PDB file of C-alpha atoms in Angstrom:
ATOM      1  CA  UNK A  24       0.000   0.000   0.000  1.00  0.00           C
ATOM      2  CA  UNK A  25       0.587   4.213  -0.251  1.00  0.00           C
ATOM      3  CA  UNK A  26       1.596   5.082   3.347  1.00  0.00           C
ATOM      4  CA  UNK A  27      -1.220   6.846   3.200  1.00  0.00           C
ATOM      5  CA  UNK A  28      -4.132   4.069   2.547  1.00  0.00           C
ATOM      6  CA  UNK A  29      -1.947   1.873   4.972  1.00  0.00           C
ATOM      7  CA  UNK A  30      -2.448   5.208   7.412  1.00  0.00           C
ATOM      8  CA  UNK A  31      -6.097   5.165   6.189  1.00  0.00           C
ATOM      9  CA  UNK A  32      -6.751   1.528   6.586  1.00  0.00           C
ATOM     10  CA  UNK A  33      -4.760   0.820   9.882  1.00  0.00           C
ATOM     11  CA  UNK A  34      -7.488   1.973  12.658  1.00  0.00           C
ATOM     12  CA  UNK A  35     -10.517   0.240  10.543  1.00  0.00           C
ATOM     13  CA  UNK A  36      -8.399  -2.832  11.990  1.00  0.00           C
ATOM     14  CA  UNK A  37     -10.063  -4.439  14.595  1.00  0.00           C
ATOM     15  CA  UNK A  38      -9.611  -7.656  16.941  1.00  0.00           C
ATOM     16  CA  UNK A  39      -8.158 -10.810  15.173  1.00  0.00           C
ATOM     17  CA  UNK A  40      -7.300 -10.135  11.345  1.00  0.00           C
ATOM     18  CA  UNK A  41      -6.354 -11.348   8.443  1.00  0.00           C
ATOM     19  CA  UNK A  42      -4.883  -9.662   5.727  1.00  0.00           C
ATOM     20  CA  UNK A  43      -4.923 -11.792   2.363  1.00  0.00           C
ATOM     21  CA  UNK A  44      -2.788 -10.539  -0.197  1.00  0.00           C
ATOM     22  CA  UNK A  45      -0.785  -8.807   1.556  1.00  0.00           C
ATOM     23  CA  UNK A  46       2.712  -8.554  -0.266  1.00  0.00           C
ATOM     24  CA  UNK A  47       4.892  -6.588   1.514  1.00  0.00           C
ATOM     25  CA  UNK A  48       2.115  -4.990   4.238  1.00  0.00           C
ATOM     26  CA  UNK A  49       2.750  -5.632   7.809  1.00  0.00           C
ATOM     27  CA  UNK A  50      -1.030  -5.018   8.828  1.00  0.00           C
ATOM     28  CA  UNK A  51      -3.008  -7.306  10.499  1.00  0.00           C
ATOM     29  CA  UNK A  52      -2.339 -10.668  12.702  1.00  0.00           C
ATOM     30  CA  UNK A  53      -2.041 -13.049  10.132  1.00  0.00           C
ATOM     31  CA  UNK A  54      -0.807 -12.279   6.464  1.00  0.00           C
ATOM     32  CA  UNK A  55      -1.459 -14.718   3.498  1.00  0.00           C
ATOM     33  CA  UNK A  56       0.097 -14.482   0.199  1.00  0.00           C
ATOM     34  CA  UNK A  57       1.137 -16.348  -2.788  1.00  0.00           C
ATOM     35  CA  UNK A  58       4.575 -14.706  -2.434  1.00  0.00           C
ATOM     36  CA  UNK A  59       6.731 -14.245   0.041  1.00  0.00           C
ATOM     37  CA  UNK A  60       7.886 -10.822   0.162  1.00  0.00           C
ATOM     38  CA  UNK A  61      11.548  -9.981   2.246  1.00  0.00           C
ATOM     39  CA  UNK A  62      10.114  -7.927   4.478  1.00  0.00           C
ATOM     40  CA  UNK A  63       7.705 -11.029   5.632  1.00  0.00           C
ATOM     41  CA  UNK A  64       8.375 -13.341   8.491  1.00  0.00           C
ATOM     42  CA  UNK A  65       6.860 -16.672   8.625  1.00  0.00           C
ATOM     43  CA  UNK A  66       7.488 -16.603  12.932  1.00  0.00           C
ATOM     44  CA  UNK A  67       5.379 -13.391  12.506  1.00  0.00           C
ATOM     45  CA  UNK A  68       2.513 -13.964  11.223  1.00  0.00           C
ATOM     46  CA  UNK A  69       3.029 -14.856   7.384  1.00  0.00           C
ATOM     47  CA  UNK A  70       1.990 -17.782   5.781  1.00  0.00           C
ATOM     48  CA  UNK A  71       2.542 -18.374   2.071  1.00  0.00           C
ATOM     49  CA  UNK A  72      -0.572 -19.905   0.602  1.00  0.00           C
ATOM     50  CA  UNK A  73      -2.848 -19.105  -2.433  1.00  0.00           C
ATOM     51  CA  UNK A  74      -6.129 -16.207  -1.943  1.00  0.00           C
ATOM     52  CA  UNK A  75      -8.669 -19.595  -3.336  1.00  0.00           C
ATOM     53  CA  UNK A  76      -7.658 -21.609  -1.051  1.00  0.00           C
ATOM     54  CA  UNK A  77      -7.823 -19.742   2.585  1.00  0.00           C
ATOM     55  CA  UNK A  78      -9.747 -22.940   4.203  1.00  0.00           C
ATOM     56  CA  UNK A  79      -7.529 -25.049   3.394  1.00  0.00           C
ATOM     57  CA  UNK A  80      -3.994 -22.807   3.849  1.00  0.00           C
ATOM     58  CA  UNK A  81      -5.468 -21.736   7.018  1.00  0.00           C
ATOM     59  CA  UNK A  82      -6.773 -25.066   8.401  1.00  0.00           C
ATOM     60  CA  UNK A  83      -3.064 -26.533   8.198  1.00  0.00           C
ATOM     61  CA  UNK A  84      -2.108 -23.671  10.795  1.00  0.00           C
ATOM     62  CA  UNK A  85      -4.936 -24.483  12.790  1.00  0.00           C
ATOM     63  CA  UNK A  86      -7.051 -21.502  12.250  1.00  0.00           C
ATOM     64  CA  UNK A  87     -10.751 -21.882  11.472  1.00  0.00           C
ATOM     65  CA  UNK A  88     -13.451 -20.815   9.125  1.00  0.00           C
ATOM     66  CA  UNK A  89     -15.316 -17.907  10.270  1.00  0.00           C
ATOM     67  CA  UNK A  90     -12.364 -16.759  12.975  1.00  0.00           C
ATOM     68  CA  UNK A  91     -11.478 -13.522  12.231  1.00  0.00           C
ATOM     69  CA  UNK A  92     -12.837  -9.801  13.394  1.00  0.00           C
ATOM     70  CA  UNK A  93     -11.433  -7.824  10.258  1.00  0.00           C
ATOM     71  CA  UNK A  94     -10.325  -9.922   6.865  1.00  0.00           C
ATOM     72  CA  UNK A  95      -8.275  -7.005   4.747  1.00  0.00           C
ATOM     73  CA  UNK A  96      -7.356  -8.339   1.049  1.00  0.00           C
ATOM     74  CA  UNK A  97      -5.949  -5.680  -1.765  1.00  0.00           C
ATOM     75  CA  UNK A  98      -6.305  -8.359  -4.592  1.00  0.00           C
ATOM     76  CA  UNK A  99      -4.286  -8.387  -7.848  1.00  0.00           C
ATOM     77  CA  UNK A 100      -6.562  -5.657 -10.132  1.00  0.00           C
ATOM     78  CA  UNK A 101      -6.721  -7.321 -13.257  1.00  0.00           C
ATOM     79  CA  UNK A 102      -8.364 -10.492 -11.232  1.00  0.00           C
ATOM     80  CA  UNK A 103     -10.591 -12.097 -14.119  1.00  0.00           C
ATOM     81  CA  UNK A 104     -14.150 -11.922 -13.822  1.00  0.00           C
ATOM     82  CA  UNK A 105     -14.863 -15.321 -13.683  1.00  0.00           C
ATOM     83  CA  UNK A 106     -12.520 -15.971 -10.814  1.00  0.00           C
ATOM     84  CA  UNK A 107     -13.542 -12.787  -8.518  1.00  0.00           C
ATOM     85  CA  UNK A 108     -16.588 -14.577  -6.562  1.00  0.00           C
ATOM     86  CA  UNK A 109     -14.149 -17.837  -5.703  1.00  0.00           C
ATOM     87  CA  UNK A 110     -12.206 -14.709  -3.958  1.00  0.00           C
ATOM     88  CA  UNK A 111     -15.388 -13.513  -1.961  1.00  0.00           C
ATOM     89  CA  UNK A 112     -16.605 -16.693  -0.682  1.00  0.00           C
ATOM     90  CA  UNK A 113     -13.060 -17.205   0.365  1.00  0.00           C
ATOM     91  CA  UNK A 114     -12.874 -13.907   2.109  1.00  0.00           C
ATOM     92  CA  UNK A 115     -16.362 -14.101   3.229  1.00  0.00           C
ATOM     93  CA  UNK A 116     -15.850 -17.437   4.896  1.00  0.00           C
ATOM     94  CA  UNK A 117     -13.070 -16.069   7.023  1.00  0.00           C
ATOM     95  CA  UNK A 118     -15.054 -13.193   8.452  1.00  0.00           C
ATOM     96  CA  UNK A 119     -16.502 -14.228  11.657  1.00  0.00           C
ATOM     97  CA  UNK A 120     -20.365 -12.716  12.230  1.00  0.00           C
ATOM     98  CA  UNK A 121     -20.274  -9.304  13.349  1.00  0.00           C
ATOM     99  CA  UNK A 122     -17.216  -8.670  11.405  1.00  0.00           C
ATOM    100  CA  UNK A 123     -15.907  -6.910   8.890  1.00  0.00           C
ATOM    101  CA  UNK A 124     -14.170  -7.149   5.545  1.00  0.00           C
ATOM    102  CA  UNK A 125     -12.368  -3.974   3.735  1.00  0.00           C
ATOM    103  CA  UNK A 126     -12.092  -5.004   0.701  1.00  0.00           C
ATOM    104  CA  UNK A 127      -9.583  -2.632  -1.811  1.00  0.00           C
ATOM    105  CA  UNK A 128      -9.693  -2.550  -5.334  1.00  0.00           C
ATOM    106  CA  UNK A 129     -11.181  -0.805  -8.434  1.00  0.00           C
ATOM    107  CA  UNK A 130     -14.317  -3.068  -8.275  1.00  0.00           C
ATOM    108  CA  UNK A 131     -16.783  -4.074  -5.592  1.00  0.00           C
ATOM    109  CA  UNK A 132     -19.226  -6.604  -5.310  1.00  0.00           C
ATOM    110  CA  UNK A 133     -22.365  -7.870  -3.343  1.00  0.00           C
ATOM    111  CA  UNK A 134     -21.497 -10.411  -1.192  1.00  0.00           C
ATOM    112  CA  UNK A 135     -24.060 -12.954   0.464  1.00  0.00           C
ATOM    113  CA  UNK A 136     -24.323 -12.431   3.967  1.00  0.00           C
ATOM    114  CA  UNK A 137     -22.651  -8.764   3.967  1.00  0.00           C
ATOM    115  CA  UNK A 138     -23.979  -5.578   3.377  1.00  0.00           C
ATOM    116  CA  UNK A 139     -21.227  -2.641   2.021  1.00  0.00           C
ATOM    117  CA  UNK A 140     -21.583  -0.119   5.172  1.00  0.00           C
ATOM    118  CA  UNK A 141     -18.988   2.414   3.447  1.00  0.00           C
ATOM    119  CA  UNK A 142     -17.458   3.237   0.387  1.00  0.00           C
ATOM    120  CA  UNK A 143     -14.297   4.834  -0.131  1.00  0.00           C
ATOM    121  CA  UNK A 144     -12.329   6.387  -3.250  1.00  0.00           C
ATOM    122  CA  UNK A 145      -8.568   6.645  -3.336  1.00  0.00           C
ATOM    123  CA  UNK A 146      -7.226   8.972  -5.852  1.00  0.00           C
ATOM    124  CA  UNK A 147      -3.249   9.611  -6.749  1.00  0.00           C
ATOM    125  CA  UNK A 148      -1.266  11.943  -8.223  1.00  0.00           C
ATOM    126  CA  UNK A 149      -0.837  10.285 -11.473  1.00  0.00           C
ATOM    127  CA  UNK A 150      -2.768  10.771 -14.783  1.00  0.00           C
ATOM    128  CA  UNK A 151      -4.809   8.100 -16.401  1.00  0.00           C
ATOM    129  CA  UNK A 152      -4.347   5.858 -13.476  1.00  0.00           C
ATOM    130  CA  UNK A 153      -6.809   3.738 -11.683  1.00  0.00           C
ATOM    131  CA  UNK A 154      -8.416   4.635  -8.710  1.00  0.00           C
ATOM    132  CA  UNK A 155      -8.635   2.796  -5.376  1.00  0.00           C
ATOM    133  CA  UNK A 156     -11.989   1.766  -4.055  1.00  0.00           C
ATOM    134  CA  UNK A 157     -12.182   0.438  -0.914  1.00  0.00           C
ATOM    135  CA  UNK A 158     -15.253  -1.419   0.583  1.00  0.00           C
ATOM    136  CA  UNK A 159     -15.803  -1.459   3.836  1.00  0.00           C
ATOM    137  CA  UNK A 160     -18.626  -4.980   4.391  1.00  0.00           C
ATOM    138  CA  UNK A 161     -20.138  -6.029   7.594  1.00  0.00           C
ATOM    139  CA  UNK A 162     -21.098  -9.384   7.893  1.00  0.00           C
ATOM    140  CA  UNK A 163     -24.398 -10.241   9.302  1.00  0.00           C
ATOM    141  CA  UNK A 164     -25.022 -11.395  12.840  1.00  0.00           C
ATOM    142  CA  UNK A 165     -25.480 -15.257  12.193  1.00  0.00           C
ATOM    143  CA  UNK A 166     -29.049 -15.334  13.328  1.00  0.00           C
ATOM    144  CA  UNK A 167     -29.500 -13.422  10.604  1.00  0.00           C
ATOM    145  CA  UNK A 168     -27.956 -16.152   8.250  1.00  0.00           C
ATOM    146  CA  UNK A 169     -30.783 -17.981   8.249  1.00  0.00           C
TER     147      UNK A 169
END
């Protein structure tokens, strides 16, 4: 991230998180990505694993579905369309009821279960550039699921 969306970003951080994607972000409890970065350490928190398969990559370090307060994931942007809603349900799946998911990229979705509670735009400096949109989802209480 900018410093300042990591500045931006950092106190909508609550409880136990998760950030997927993270690259070379220090935010949040546990970091997931598909590459370790040098600034990463796995005795801090990283794990290398693949954004589809969070269930799985999380399982083997004995973390749970549905076990985190805030999931944070800054996806690659030219994610293809047919691939974006395997992301969501993983992301979803990891968001414990009552919490939240900020979601940062230059598209948004609906997600089952979540309602978007905030919307926010991130513009640069640079010309012709894309912009940063970042979702902020709540996930509904689970008696709510149903």
């Amino acid at each position: 991230f900018p410093q300042d969306t990591h500045d931006f970003i950092k106190p909508l951080i609550t409880g136990r998180s998760l950030h997927v994607c993270a690259g070379n972000s220090l935010l949040c409890d546990v970091r997931v990505d598909i590459e370790k970065q040098d600034i990463q350490d796995t005795k801090d928190g990283f794990i290398l694993g693949d954004m589809f398969d969070l269930v799985n990559v999380l399982e083997k370090q004995g973390m749970d579905k549905y076990s985190f307060d805030t999931v944070l994931c800054d996806p690659v942007w030219n994610l293809g369309y047919h691939v974006r809603h395997k992301l969501i349900y993983a992301l979803r799946d990891m968001v414990r009821p009552g919490g939240t998911l900020i979601f940062n990229c230059l598209w948004f979705p609906k997600i089952k279960t979540m309602k978007l509670e905030n919307m926010f735009v991130g513009l640069n400096d640079m010309a012709w550039r894309n912009v940063s949109l970042i979702g902020i989802y709540k996930k509904y209480q689970s008696h709510l699921l149903f």
